[in-house]
Short mmCIF file of C-alpha atoms in Angstrom, two decimals:
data_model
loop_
_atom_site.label_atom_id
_atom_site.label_comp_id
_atom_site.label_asym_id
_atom_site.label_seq_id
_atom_site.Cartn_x
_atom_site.Cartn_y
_atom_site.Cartn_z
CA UNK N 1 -50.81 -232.72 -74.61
CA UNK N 2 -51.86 -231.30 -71.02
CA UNK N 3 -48.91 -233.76 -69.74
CA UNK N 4 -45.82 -235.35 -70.57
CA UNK N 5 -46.07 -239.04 -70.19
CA UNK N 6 -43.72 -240.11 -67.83
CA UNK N 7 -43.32 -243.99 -69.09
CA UNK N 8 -42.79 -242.55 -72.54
CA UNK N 9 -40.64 -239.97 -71.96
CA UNK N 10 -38.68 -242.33 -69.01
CA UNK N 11 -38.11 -244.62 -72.27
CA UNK N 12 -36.92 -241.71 -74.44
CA UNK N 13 -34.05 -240.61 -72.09
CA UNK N 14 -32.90 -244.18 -71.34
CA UNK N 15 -32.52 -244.39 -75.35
CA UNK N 16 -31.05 -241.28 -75.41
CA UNK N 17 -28.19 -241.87 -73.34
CA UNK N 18 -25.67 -243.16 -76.08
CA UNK N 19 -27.30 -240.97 -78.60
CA UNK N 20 -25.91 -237.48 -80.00
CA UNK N 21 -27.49 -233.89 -79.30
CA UNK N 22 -29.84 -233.88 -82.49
CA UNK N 23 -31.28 -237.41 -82.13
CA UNK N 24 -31.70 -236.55 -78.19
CA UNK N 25 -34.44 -233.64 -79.55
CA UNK N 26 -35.84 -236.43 -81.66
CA UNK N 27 -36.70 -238.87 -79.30
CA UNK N 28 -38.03 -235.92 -76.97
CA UNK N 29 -40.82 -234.91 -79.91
CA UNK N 30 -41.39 -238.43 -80.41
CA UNK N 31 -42.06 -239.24 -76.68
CA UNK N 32 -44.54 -236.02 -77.07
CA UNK N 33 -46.49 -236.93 -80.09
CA UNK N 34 -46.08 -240.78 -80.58
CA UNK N 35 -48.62 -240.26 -83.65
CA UNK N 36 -45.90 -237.90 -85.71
CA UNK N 37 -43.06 -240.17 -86.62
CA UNK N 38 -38.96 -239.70 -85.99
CA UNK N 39 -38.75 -239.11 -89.93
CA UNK N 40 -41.37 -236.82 -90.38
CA UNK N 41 -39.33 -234.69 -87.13
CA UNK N 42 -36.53 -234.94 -88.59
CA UNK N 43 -37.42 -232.96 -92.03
CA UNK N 44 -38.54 -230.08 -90.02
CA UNK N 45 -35.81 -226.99 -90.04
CA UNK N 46 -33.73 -227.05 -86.50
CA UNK N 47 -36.80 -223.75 -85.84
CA UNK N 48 -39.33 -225.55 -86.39
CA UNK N 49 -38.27 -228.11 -84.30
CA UNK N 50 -37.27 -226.31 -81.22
CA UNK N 51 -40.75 -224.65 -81.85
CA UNK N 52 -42.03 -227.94 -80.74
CA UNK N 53 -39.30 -228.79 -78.14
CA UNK N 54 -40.73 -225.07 -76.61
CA UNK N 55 -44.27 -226.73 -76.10
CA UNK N 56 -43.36 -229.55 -75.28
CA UNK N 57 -41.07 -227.78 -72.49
CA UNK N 58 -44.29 -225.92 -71.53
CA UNK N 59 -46.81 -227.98 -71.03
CA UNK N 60 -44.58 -230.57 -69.37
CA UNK N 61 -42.62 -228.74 -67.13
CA UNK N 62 -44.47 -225.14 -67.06
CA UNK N 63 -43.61 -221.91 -69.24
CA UNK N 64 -40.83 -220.31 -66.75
CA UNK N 65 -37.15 -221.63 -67.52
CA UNK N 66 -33.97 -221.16 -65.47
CA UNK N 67 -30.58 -221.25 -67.06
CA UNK N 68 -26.95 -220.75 -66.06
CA UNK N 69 -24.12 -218.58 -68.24
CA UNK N 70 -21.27 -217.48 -68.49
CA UNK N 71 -20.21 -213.25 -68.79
CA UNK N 72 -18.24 -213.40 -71.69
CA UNK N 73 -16.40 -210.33 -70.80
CA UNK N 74 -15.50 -211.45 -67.14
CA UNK N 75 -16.14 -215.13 -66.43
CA UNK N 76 -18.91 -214.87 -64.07
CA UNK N 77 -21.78 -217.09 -63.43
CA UNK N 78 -25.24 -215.64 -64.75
CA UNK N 79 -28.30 -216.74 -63.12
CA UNK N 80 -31.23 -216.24 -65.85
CA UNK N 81 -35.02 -216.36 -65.38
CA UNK N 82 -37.48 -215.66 -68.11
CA UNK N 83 -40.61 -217.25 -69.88
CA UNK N 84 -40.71 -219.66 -72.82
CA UNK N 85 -42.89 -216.94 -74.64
CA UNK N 86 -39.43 -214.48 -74.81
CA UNK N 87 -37.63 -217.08 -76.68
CA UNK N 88 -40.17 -218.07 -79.21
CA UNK N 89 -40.58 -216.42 -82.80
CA UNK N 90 -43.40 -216.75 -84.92
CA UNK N 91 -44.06 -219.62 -86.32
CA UNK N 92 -46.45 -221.22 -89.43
CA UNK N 93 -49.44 -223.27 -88.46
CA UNK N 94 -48.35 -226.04 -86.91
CA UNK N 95 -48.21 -228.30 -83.79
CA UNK N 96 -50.28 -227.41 -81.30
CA UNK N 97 -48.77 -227.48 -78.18
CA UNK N 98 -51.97 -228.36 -76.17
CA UNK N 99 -53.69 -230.83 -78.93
CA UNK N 100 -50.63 -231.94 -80.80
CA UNK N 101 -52.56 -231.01 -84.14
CA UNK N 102 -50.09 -231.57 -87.47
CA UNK N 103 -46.72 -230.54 -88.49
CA UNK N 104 -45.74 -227.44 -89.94
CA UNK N 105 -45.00 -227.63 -93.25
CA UNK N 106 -41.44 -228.69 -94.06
CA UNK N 107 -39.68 -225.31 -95.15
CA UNK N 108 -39.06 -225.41 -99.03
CA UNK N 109 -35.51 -224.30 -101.04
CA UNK N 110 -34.44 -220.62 -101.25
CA UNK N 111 -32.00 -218.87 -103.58
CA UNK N 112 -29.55 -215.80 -102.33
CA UNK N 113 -28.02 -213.83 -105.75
CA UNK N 114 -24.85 -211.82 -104.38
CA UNK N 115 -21.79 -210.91 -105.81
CA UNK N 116 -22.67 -212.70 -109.10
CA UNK N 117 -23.44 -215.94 -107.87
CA UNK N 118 -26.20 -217.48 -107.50
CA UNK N 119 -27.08 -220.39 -104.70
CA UNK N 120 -30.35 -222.01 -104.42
CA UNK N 121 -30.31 -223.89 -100.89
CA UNK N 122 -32.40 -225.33 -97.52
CA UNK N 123 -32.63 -224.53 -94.32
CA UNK N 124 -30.76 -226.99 -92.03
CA UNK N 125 -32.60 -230.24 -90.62
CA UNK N 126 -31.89 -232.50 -87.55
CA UNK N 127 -30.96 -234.74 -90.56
CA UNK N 128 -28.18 -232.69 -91.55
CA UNK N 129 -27.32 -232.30 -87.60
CA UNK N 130 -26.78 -235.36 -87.22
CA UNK N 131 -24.84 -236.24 -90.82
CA UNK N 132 -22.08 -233.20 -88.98
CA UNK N 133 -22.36 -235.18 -86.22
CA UNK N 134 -20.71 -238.21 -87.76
CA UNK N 135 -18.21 -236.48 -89.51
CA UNK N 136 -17.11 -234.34 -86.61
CA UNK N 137 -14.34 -235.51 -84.17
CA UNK N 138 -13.55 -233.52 -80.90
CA UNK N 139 -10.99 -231.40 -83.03
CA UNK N 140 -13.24 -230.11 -85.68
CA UNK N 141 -13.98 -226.22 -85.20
CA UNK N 142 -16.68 -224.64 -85.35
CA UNK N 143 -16.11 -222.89 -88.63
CA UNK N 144 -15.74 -226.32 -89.70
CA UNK N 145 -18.92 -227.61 -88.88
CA UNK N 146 -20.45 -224.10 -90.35
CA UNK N 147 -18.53 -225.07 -93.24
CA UNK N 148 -20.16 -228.87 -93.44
CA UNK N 149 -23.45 -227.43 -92.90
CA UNK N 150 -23.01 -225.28 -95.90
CA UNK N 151 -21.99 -228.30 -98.13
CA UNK N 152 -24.79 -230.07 -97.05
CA UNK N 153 -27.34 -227.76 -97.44
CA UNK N 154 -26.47 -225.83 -100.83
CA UNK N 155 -28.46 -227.58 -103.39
CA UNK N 156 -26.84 -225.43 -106.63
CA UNK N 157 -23.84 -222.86 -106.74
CA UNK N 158 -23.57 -221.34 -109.93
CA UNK N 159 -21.86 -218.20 -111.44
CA UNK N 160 -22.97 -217.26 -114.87
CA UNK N 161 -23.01 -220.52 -116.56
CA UNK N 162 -20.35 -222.19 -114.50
CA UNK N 163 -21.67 -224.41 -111.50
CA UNK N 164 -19.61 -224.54 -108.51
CA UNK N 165 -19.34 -226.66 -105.52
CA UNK N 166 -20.46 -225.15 -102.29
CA UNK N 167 -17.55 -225.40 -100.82
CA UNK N 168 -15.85 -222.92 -104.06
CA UNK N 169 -18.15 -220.51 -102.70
CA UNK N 170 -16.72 -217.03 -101.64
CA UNK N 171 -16.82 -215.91 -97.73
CA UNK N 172 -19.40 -213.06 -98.20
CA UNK N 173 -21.42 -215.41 -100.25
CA UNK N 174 -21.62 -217.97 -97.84
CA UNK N 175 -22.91 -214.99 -94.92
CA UNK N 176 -25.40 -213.69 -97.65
CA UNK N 177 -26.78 -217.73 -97.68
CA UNK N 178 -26.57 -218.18 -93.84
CA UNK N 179 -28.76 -214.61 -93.13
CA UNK N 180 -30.96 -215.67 -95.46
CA UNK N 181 -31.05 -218.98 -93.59
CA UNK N 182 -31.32 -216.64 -90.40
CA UNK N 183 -34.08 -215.22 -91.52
CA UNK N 184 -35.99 -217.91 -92.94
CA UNK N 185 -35.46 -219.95 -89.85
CA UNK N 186 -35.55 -217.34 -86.84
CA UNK N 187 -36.10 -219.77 -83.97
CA UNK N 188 -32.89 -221.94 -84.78
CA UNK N 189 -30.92 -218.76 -83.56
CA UNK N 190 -31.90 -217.41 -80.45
CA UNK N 191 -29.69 -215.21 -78.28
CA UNK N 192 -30.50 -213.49 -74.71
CA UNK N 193 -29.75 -210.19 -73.94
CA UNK N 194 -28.19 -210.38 -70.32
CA UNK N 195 -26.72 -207.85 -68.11
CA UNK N 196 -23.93 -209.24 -65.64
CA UNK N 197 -24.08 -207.97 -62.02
CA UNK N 198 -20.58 -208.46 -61.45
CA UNK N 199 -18.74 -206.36 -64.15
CA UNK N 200 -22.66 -204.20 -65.13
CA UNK N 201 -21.46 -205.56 -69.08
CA UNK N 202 -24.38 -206.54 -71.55
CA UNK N 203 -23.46 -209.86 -73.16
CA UNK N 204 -25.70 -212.26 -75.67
CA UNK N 205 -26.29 -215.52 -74.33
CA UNK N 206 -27.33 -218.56 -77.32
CA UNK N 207 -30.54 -220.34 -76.56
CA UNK N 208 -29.89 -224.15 -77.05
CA UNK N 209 -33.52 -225.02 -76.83
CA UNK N 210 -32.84 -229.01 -77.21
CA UNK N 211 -29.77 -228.86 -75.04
CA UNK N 212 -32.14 -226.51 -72.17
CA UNK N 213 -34.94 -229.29 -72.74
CA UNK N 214 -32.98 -232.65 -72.46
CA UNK N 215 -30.36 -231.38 -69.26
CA UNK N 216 -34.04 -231.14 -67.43
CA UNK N 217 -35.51 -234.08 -68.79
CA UNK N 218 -31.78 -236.01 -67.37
CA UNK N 219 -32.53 -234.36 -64.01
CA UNK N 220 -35.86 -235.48 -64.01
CA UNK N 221 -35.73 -239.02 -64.93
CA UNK N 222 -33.19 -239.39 -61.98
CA UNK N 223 -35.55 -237.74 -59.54
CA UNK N 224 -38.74 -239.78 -60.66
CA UNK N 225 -36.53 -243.45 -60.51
CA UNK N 226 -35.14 -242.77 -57.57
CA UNK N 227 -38.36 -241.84 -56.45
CA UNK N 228 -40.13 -244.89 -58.39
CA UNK N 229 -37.33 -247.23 -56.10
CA UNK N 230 -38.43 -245.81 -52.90
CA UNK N 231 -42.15 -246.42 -53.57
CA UNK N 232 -41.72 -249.96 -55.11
CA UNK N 233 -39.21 -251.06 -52.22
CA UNK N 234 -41.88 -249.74 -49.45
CA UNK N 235 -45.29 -250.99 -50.96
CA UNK N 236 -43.62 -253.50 -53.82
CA UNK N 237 -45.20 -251.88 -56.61
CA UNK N 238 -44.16 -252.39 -59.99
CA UNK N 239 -42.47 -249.37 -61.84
CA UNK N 240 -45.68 -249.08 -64.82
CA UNK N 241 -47.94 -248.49 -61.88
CA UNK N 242 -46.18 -245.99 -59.93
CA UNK N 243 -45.31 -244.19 -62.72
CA UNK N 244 -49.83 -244.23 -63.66
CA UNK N 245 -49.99 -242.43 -60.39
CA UNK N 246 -50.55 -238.53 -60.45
CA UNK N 247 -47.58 -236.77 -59.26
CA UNK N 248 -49.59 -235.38 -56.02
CA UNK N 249 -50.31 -239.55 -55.17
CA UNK N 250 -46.81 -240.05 -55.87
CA UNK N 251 -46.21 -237.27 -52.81
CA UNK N 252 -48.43 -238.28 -50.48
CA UNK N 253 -46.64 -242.01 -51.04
CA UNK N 254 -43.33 -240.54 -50.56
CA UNK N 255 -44.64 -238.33 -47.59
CA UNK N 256 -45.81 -241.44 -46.17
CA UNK N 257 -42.35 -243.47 -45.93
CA UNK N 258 -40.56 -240.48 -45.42
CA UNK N 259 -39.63 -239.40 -48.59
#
């Protein structure tokens, strides 16, 4: 994949637009690599899926990213610039960012022993996003959704011979299962190091690679059909074949009419 396609991916974000964050990714990867289906995405871990959202950020829109924070310690706006390469971990064989090659394996269950318990367990998938998703309301905290997460993803709590439910399962238990998780999944959790000009503090910023990709994917659609409107209503074009041009035709069109 040299290119995004823009009909493809025009479709994806129209779809998108009544859709939650974790079905958002899945329509990206499927706009991507229309030969790997939404179900097959969707049992990936949330790492190995922004693994793929990473490629398919840099061979569609180029390997340096711009974001905006926020200082944590004083409020201020942070400007920050860096390549796709400092935010991705290692990764199994997988996709291929260039030939779309395969899926990474879906990551099997683990097991934590700590304090006398014992949890066997799975990494989070966009499946499990998006099940939080529908139980969630606009009050639900975030140690609630943590919480969900857990009691989705624990397949057996046991201590001795007694089996638990997850949610019976002891604070320092559930942080021995989620840095396991951590470190089973490393790209799901991705934090910048930034220093902040205004108060010279050092805060980490979280990575959101599906909410980075889709916020320029939104700004892009609405630059290319605004651009798509100006070329049809000049030369009466229809929208599939304006979008077939090259973006350096598209230009010189726009150039042309004063675009």
């Amino acid at each position: 994949m040299s290119t995004l396609p823009a009909r493809e991916l025009l479709d994806a974000w129209e779809r998108g637009q009544d859709c939650p964050p974790p079905m958002r990714a899945l329509l990206l990867l499927g706009a991507a690599w229309p030969q790997v289906s939404a179900e097959e995405f969707a049992d990936l871990s949330i790492g190995q899926r922004d693994a793929c959202l990473l490629s398919v950020r840099e061979h569609g829109f180029g390997s340096r990213l711009v974001a905006v924070a926020t200082c944590t310690s004083c409020g201020d706006e942070l400007e920050l610039s860096f390549d796709v390469g400092d935010v991705r971990t290692p990764q199994p064989a997988g996709i291929d960012g260039a030939a779309g090659r395969g899926l990474p394996a879906p990551l099997g269950p683990a097991e934590v022993d700590s304090g006398g318990y014992h949890v066997r367990f799975r990494v989070p998938t966009s499946r499990d996003l998006l099940a939080v998703n529908r139980l969630s309301g606009p009050s639900m905290t975030i140690a609630a959704i943590r919480q969900a997460l857990i009691e989705l993803c624990v397949v057996e709590a046991r201590r001795g011979d007694r089996t638990l439910a997850p949610s019976a399962l002891p604070a320092d238990v559930v942080d021995a299962v989620e840095e396991r998780m951590a470190e089973m999944d490393p790209q799901a959790d991705v934090e910048l190091a930034a220093t902040c000009p205004a108060c010279d503090r050092t805060c980490e910023v979280l990575f959101d690679a599906a909410a980075f990709l889709w916020a320029e994917v939104d700004a892009w659609a609405v630059r290319t059909l605004y651009d798509v409107h100006r070329i049809a209503s000049a030369y009466g074009w229809r929208e599939p074949d304006i979008l077939r041009l090259s973006p350096w035709r598209r230009s010189f069109y726009l150039e042309a009419i004063g675009g």
